[in-house]
Amino acid sequence: MSIQTAASILAGALFGAALTASAVYFPAVITSQMYLQDFHMLKVFLVASASSALVVPTLSALGLASFAPRSPSTIQLFSPYDANIIGGFLLGAGMMISGACPGTVFPQVATGISSGFFTLAGAVLGGILWTGYGFKLKIAPSSAPAKMASSSPPTLQSQLKLSRTQALVAYEGVCLALVLFITFLGPQTSLPPTIPIVGGLLIGGTQASSLLLTTNPLGTSSSFEEAGHWFWYTWQALTGSDQLKAALKKPSTRSMTFVCGVMVGSWAFAQLATEYLLTGRTLDESSSISALNAFAGGCMMIFGARLAGGCTSGHGISGMATMGVASFVSVASMFAGGIGLAACLGQN
């Protein structure tokens, strides 16, 4: 095992343990959020995103690690961000149906949640469909209009004429206000109120370990894109002409290695903290995600995440930490898609 592989597995394990500690991976937590019955998921997300937003500029100022905001994704239908919007809606709807997100499906599998296995299978299919056909929908930056092909993706500070520090302080303030509002005035949850705070801080903190160990920001949906590339690589290697086979290049396994670490870390934490997770497991007994819903939702959320250029961790924890407009648009669309679908389906 190479040092790079070991570092990626370790970074993934820390992220997986943090996800499990936050109890955000339970299907009932995710679906209850979309039904606006329980705001545990949103609190974890806000704390994780806000803490990551502090980690990123700190590491950058120290010269240890940095990464750019995510560029807008477009299919040139109605907006420079139309792929972020449509993909975000699909991602959120898939999360609502499956009770999972591209990152939490791995703790679900690692801890033995039955629907997680079907969600994972559907997510792999989503990656195959994306790499085989869906990627053609997106317009490459070089083919996009000049204002979209800029080397500097739009950020909140550039759009609002603020300094980076002003934008960061404003974002931290908004996140803190929302967490306080939800905690004291929102619906009560059966989970201890400290879990989303501690869990969110741990998740945000793993942004540092990911950047320092792998030089890559947090993100998991790219692992399914890699899985799709491997499917088509294998297919072409088995069925293609000799000329095609000779030209084939093996796809990357970087993201798949990371998510293997996520499952290891999640499993390990679950073994060491069974009592800690008992309340969440009891809560999740009320959640009944059918195999069909899990599979379909998994496929939908990965196709949507790749169309949007990122998922809850890639856009929400990493992209929003850079104040990238595309990430805010994607995350807003994700919640709109999930909550909108829940409203259409009625109360669970």
Short mmCIF file of C-alpha atoms in Angstrom, two decimals:
data_model
loop_
_atom_site.label_atom_id
_atom_site.label_comp_id
_atom_site.label_asym_id
_atom_site.label_seq_id
_atom_site.Cartn_x
_atom_site.Cartn_y
_atom_site.Cartn_z
CA MET A 1 0.00 0.00 0.00
CA SER A 2 1.40 3.38 -1.01
CA ILE A 3 1.66 6.32 1.38
CA GLN A 4 -0.83 8.23 -0.80
CA THR A 5 -3.37 5.41 -0.56
CA ALA A 6 -2.93 5.09 3.20
CA ALA A 7 -3.34 8.86 3.62
CA SER A 8 -6.54 8.82 1.57
CA ILE A 9 -7.97 5.94 3.60
CA LEU A 10 -7.07 7.71 6.85
CA ALA A 11 -8.66 10.98 5.69
CA GLY A 12 -11.79 9.06 4.66
CA ALA A 13 -11.88 7.19 7.97
CA LEU A 14 -11.82 10.44 9.93
CA PHE A 15 -14.64 11.83 7.79
CA GLY A 16 -16.64 8.61 8.17
CA ALA A 17 -16.24 8.64 11.94
CA ALA A 18 -17.37 12.27 12.05
CA LEU A 19 -20.43 11.55 9.91
CA THR A 20 -21.35 8.68 12.20
CA ALA A 21 -20.78 10.74 15.34
CA SER A 22 -23.15 13.39 14.00
CA ALA A 23 -25.95 10.80 13.57
CA VAL A 24 -26.86 12.56 10.31
CA TYR A 25 -26.64 9.34 8.31
CA PHE A 26 -29.85 7.78 9.60
CA PRO A 27 -32.53 7.71 6.87
CA ALA A 28 -35.16 9.05 9.29
CA VAL A 29 -32.99 12.10 10.06
CA ILE A 30 -32.72 12.98 6.37
CA THR A 31 -36.36 12.37 5.44
CA SER A 32 -37.62 14.16 8.57
CA GLN A 33 -35.57 17.18 7.55
CA MET A 34 -37.20 17.25 4.14
CA TYR A 35 -40.62 16.99 5.78
CA LEU A 36 -39.58 19.89 8.07
CA GLN A 37 -40.34 17.74 11.12
CA ASP A 38 -36.81 17.56 12.51
CA PHE A 39 -33.94 19.97 11.84
CA HIS A 40 -31.09 17.80 13.10
CA MET A 41 -29.69 17.43 9.59
CA LEU A 42 -29.74 21.17 8.90
CA LYS A 43 -27.99 21.94 12.19
CA VAL A 44 -25.23 19.46 11.43
CA PHE A 45 -24.90 20.87 7.93
CA LEU A 46 -24.72 24.49 9.09
CA VAL A 47 -22.15 23.81 11.81
CA ALA A 48 -20.05 21.66 9.46
CA SER A 49 -20.14 24.22 6.67
CA ALA A 50 -19.39 27.13 9.00
CA SER A 51 -16.46 25.37 10.67
CA SER A 52 -15.10 24.30 7.28
CA ALA A 53 -15.35 27.92 6.16
CA LEU A 54 -12.93 28.78 8.99
CA VAL A 55 -10.58 25.91 8.26
CA VAL A 56 -10.12 26.68 4.56
CA PRO A 57 -8.85 30.29 4.80
CA THR A 58 -6.75 29.41 7.85
CA LEU A 59 -4.87 26.68 5.99
CA SER A 60 -4.56 28.95 2.99
CA ALA A 61 -3.11 31.80 5.10
CA LEU A 62 -0.58 29.38 6.59
CA GLY A 63 0.38 28.20 3.11
CA LEU A 64 -0.57 24.62 3.92
CA ALA A 65 -3.46 24.01 1.52
CA SER A 66 -5.95 25.82 -0.67
CA PHE A 67 -8.47 25.18 -3.42
CA ALA A 68 -10.58 27.30 -5.71
CA PRO A 69 -14.36 27.85 -5.59
CA ARG A 70 -16.38 25.59 -7.86
CA SER A 71 -17.26 26.90 -11.29
CA PRO A 72 -20.89 27.26 -12.40
CA SER A 73 -22.37 24.21 -14.12
CA THR A 74 -24.57 24.86 -17.14
CA ILE A 75 -26.47 23.11 -19.89
CA GLN A 76 -27.37 26.53 -21.37
CA LEU A 77 -31.13 26.25 -20.95
CA PHE A 78 -32.08 29.24 -18.84
CA SER A 79 -29.17 30.32 -16.62
CA PRO A 80 -25.40 30.12 -16.20
CA TYR A 81 -26.28 28.02 -13.14
CA ASP A 82 -29.02 25.90 -14.70
CA ALA A 83 -27.13 22.62 -14.22
CA ASN A 84 -26.48 23.55 -10.58
CA ILE A 85 -30.21 24.20 -10.15
CA ILE A 86 -31.51 21.13 -11.99
CA GLY A 87 -28.80 18.88 -10.57
CA GLY A 88 -29.42 20.23 -7.08
CA PHE A 89 -33.14 19.52 -7.39
CA LEU A 90 -32.43 15.95 -8.49
CA LEU A 91 -29.94 15.51 -5.67
CA GLY A 92 -32.42 16.73 -3.06
CA ALA A 93 -35.28 14.67 -4.46
CA GLY A 94 -33.06 11.59 -4.48
CA MET A 95 -32.08 12.24 -0.88
CA MET A 96 -35.74 12.53 0.09
CA ILE A 97 -36.62 9.26 -1.64
CA SER A 98 -33.67 7.24 -0.41
CA GLY A 99 -33.07 8.78 3.02
CA ALA A 100 -29.41 9.20 2.16
CA CYS A 101 -26.94 11.57 0.54
CA PRO A 102 -23.82 10.67 -1.46
CA GLY A 103 -21.71 10.82 1.71
CA THR A 104 -24.03 9.22 4.28
CA VAL A 105 -24.76 6.14 2.17
CA PHE A 106 -21.34 4.79 3.17
CA PRO A 107 -21.97 4.97 6.95
CA GLN A 108 -25.37 3.40 6.27
CA VAL A 109 -23.72 0.42 4.59
CA ALA A 110 -20.93 0.25 7.19
CA THR A 111 -23.41 0.17 10.08
CA GLY A 112 -25.77 -2.30 8.43
CA ILE A 113 -28.76 -0.09 7.58
CA SER A 114 -30.57 -2.22 5.01
CA SER A 115 -31.79 0.53 2.71
CA GLY A 116 -28.21 1.78 2.38
CA PHE A 117 -27.19 -1.24 0.32
CA PHE A 118 -29.92 -0.58 -2.23
CA THR A 119 -29.10 3.13 -2.24
CA LEU A 120 -25.46 2.30 -2.90
CA ALA A 121 -26.41 0.05 -5.81
CA GLY A 122 -28.61 2.76 -7.29
CA ALA A 123 -25.86 5.34 -6.77
CA VAL A 124 -23.39 3.18 -8.70
CA LEU A 125 -25.92 2.94 -11.53
CA GLY A 126 -26.25 6.72 -11.41
CA GLY A 127 -22.48 7.00 -11.81
CA ILE A 128 -22.57 4.61 -14.77
CA LEU A 129 -25.36 6.53 -16.46
CA TRP A 130 -23.59 9.82 -15.86
CA THR A 131 -20.23 8.75 -17.24
CA GLY A 132 -21.81 6.94 -20.16
CA TYR A 133 -24.39 9.49 -21.24
CA GLY A 134 -25.19 12.29 -18.77
CA PHE A 135 -21.85 14.10 -18.92
CA LYS A 136 -22.66 15.15 -22.49
CA LEU A 137 -25.36 17.47 -21.12
CA LYS A 138 -22.89 19.84 -19.47
CA ILE A 139 -21.18 22.60 -21.40
CA ALA A 140 -17.40 22.63 -21.01
CA PRO A 141 -15.98 25.94 -19.72
CA SER A 142 -14.12 26.45 -23.00
CA SER A 143 -17.44 26.21 -24.87
CA ALA A 144 -19.37 28.40 -22.47
CA PRO A 145 -19.95 32.14 -22.89
CA ALA A 146 -16.93 34.31 -22.07
CA LYS A 147 -18.28 35.53 -18.73
CA MET A 148 -18.70 31.92 -17.59
CA ALA A 149 -15.34 30.74 -18.88
CA SER A 150 -13.52 33.12 -16.54
CA SER A 151 -10.65 31.66 -14.57
CA SER A 152 -12.17 33.11 -11.38
CA PRO A 153 -15.50 31.48 -10.48
CA PRO A 154 -18.03 33.90 -8.96
CA THR A 155 -17.97 34.21 -5.17
CA LEU A 156 -20.22 35.95 -2.67
CA GLN A 157 -17.63 38.62 -2.00
CA SER A 158 -17.11 39.36 -5.68
CA GLN A 159 -20.86 39.62 -6.28
CA LEU A 160 -21.61 41.67 -3.15
CA LYS A 161 -18.47 43.82 -3.35
CA LEU A 162 -17.21 42.63 0.02
CA SER A 163 -13.79 41.60 1.23
CA ARG A 164 -13.13 37.91 1.87
CA THR A 165 -13.12 38.60 5.60
CA GLN A 166 -16.41 40.50 5.48
CA ALA A 167 -18.07 37.69 3.53
CA LEU A 168 -16.74 35.10 5.98
CA VAL A 169 -17.93 37.03 9.05
CA ALA A 170 -21.37 37.48 7.47
CA TYR A 171 -21.61 33.79 6.62
CA GLU A 172 -20.55 32.70 10.11
CA GLY A 173 -23.09 35.07 11.60
CA VAL A 174 -25.91 33.73 9.44
CA CYS A 175 -25.02 30.12 10.26
CA LEU A 176 -24.85 30.88 14.00
CA ALA A 177 -28.18 32.71 13.94
CA LEU A 178 -29.88 29.85 12.11
CA VAL A 179 -28.47 27.23 14.48
CA LEU A 180 -29.64 29.21 17.52
CA PHE A 181 -33.06 29.79 15.99
CA ILE A 182 -33.52 26.10 15.15
CA THR A 183 -32.25 24.98 18.57
CA PHE A 184 -34.52 27.19 20.64
CA LEU A 185 -37.54 27.75 18.40
CA GLY A 186 -37.53 24.82 15.99
CA PRO A 187 -39.18 21.40 16.40
CA GLN A 188 -37.74 19.32 19.22
CA THR A 189 -35.75 16.22 18.31
CA SER A 190 -35.36 12.95 20.15
CA LEU A 191 -31.59 13.17 19.68
CA PRO A 192 -29.50 15.09 22.27
CA PRO A 193 -29.04 18.73 21.17
CA THR A 194 -25.26 18.52 21.54
CA ILE A 195 -24.88 15.81 18.86
CA PRO A 196 -25.42 18.07 15.79
CA ILE A 197 -23.08 20.71 17.23
CA VAL A 198 -20.26 18.32 18.11
CA GLY A 199 -20.83 16.24 15.00
CA GLY A 200 -20.88 19.29 12.74
CA LEU A 201 -17.63 20.58 14.26
CA LEU A 202 -16.00 17.19 13.73
CA ILE A 203 -17.15 17.08 10.10
CA GLY A 204 -15.88 20.60 9.47
CA GLY A 205 -12.61 19.69 11.15
CA THR A 206 -12.07 16.78 8.81
CA GLN A 207 -11.80 19.32 6.01
CA ALA A 208 -8.37 20.06 7.48
CA SER A 209 -7.34 16.41 7.62
CA SER A 210 -8.53 15.84 4.06
CA LEU A 211 -6.61 18.83 2.72
CA LEU A 212 -3.46 18.07 4.71
CA LEU A 213 -3.42 14.33 4.02
CA THR A 214 -4.64 14.25 0.42
CA THR A 215 -4.53 17.91 -0.78
CA ASN A 216 -8.17 17.45 -1.82
CA PRO A 217 -11.28 19.03 -0.25
CA LEU A 218 -14.09 16.88 1.08
CA GLY A 219 -16.42 15.36 -1.52
CA THR A 220 -17.88 11.92 -2.18
CA SER A 221 -20.07 11.92 -5.29
CA SER A 222 -16.96 11.86 -7.50
CA SER A 223 -16.36 8.30 -6.24
CA PHE A 224 -19.46 7.17 -8.14
CA GLU A 225 -18.22 8.93 -11.24
CA GLU A 226 -14.98 6.99 -10.86
CA ALA A 227 -17.00 3.78 -10.48
CA GLY A 228 -18.81 4.65 -13.71
CA HIS A 229 -15.53 5.25 -15.50
CA TRP A 230 -14.30 1.84 -14.34
CA PHE A 231 -17.49 0.20 -15.60
CA TRP A 232 -17.09 1.65 -19.06
CA TYR A 233 -13.34 0.97 -19.04
CA THR A 234 -14.03 -2.69 -18.29
CA TRP A 235 -16.81 -2.83 -20.88
CA GLN A 236 -14.57 -1.42 -23.59
CA ALA A 237 -11.70 -3.68 -22.55
CA LEU A 238 -13.97 -6.70 -22.99
CA THR A 239 -15.88 -5.70 -26.11
CA GLY A 240 -13.76 -3.10 -27.93
CA SER A 241 -11.46 -3.52 -30.87
CA ASP A 242 -7.76 -4.19 -30.41
CA GLN A 243 -7.03 -0.58 -31.40
CA LEU A 244 -9.47 0.73 -28.78
CA LYS A 245 -8.09 -1.59 -26.10
CA ALA A 246 -4.56 -0.36 -26.78
CA ALA A 247 -5.66 3.25 -26.29
CA LEU A 248 -7.51 2.65 -23.00
CA LYS A 249 -6.19 4.33 -19.86
CA LYS A 250 -7.09 3.10 -16.40
CA PRO A 251 -9.39 5.51 -14.54
CA SER A 252 -8.43 7.04 -11.21
CA THR A 253 -9.31 5.36 -7.91
CA ARG A 254 -8.58 8.38 -5.69
CA SER A 255 -12.15 9.09 -4.61
CA MET A 256 -13.07 5.41 -4.31
CA THR A 257 -10.12 4.92 -1.97
CA PHE A 258 -11.34 7.84 0.14
CA VAL A 259 -14.87 6.44 0.50
CA CYS A 260 -13.50 3.02 1.42
CA GLY A 261 -11.87 4.86 4.29
CA VAL A 262 -15.22 6.49 5.10
CA MET A 263 -16.76 3.05 5.60
CA VAL A 264 -13.84 1.87 7.73
CA GLY A 265 -14.05 4.93 9.97
CA SER A 266 -17.82 4.71 10.27
CA TRP A 267 -17.72 1.03 11.16
CA ALA A 268 -14.98 1.56 13.72
CA PHE A 269 -16.80 4.42 15.41
CA ALA A 270 -20.05 2.44 15.50
CA GLN A 271 -18.26 -0.45 17.25
CA LEU A 272 -16.78 1.86 19.87
CA ALA A 273 -19.89 3.97 20.50
CA THR A 274 -22.89 1.64 20.38
CA GLU A 275 -24.66 3.35 23.28
CA TYR A 276 -24.06 6.76 21.71
CA LEU A 277 -25.90 5.69 18.56
CA LEU A 278 -28.72 3.80 20.31
CA THR A 279 -31.10 6.77 20.28
CA GLY A 280 -30.55 7.27 16.58
CA ARG A 281 -31.16 3.61 15.84
CA THR A 282 -34.39 3.73 17.84
CA LEU A 283 -35.45 6.82 15.88
CA ASP A 284 -34.63 5.12 12.62
CA GLU A 285 -36.92 2.16 13.35
CA SER A 286 -39.76 4.46 12.31
CA SER A 287 -38.18 4.97 8.90
CA SER A 288 -39.22 2.53 6.19
CA ILE A 289 -37.31 3.11 2.97
CA SER A 290 -38.30 0.46 0.45
CA ALA A 291 -35.66 -1.21 -1.69
CA LEU A 292 -37.15 0.37 -4.82
CA ASN A 293 -37.15 3.88 -3.32
CA ALA A 294 -33.62 3.48 -2.04
CA PHE A 295 -32.37 2.26 -5.41
CA ALA A 296 -34.19 4.91 -7.44
CA GLY A 297 -33.26 7.68 -5.02
CA GLY A 298 -29.61 6.64 -5.05
CA CYS A 299 -29.49 6.74 -8.83
CA MET A 300 -31.25 10.11 -8.97
CA MET A 301 -29.09 11.80 -6.35
CA ILE A 302 -25.78 10.79 -7.95
CA PHE A 303 -26.86 11.80 -11.44
CA GLY A 304 -28.03 15.11 -9.98
CA ALA A 305 -24.86 15.62 -7.93
CA ARG A 306 -22.62 15.10 -10.95
CA LEU A 307 -24.81 17.40 -13.05
CA ALA A 308 -24.51 20.05 -10.34
CA GLY A 309 -20.78 19.47 -10.02
CA GLY A 310 -20.87 18.33 -6.39
CA CYS A 311 -22.93 16.96 -3.52
CA THR A 312 -23.74 17.86 0.09
CA SER A 313 -20.08 17.55 1.07
CA GLY A 314 -18.49 18.77 -2.18
CA HIS A 315 -20.68 21.86 -2.46
CA GLY A 316 -22.05 22.23 1.07
CA ILE A 317 -18.95 21.64 3.18
CA SER A 318 -16.18 22.43 0.69
CA GLY A 319 -17.67 24.71 -1.97
CA MET A 320 -19.56 27.00 0.40
CA ALA A 321 -16.40 27.31 2.50
CA THR A 322 -14.84 29.13 -0.45
CA MET A 323 -17.96 31.33 -0.77
CA GLY A 324 -18.52 30.02 -4.29
CA VAL A 325 -21.86 31.15 -5.75
CA ALA A 326 -22.30 27.89 -7.66
CA SER A 327 -22.15 25.96 -4.38
CA PHE A 328 -24.76 28.16 -2.68
CA VAL A 329 -27.05 27.77 -5.69
CA SER A 330 -26.60 23.99 -5.71
CA VAL A 331 -27.25 23.57 -1.98
CA ALA A 332 -30.31 25.85 -2.05
CA SER A 333 -31.65 23.84 -4.99
CA MET A 334 -30.93 20.59 -3.14
CA PHE A 335 -33.04 21.59 -0.15
CA ALA A 336 -35.72 22.99 -2.44
CA GLY A 337 -35.87 19.72 -4.35
CA GLY A 338 -36.08 17.55 -1.25
CA ILE A 339 -38.53 19.74 0.65
CA GLY A 340 -40.61 20.31 -2.48
CA LEU A 341 -40.92 16.59 -3.15
CA ALA A 342 -41.82 15.95 0.50
CA ALA A 343 -44.57 18.57 0.23
CA CYS A 344 -45.94 16.88 -2.89
CA LEU A 345 -45.91 13.45 -1.26
CA GLY A 346 -47.60 14.64 1.92
CA GLN A 347 -46.75 13.82 5.52
CA ASN A 348 -44.86 10.61 6.21
#
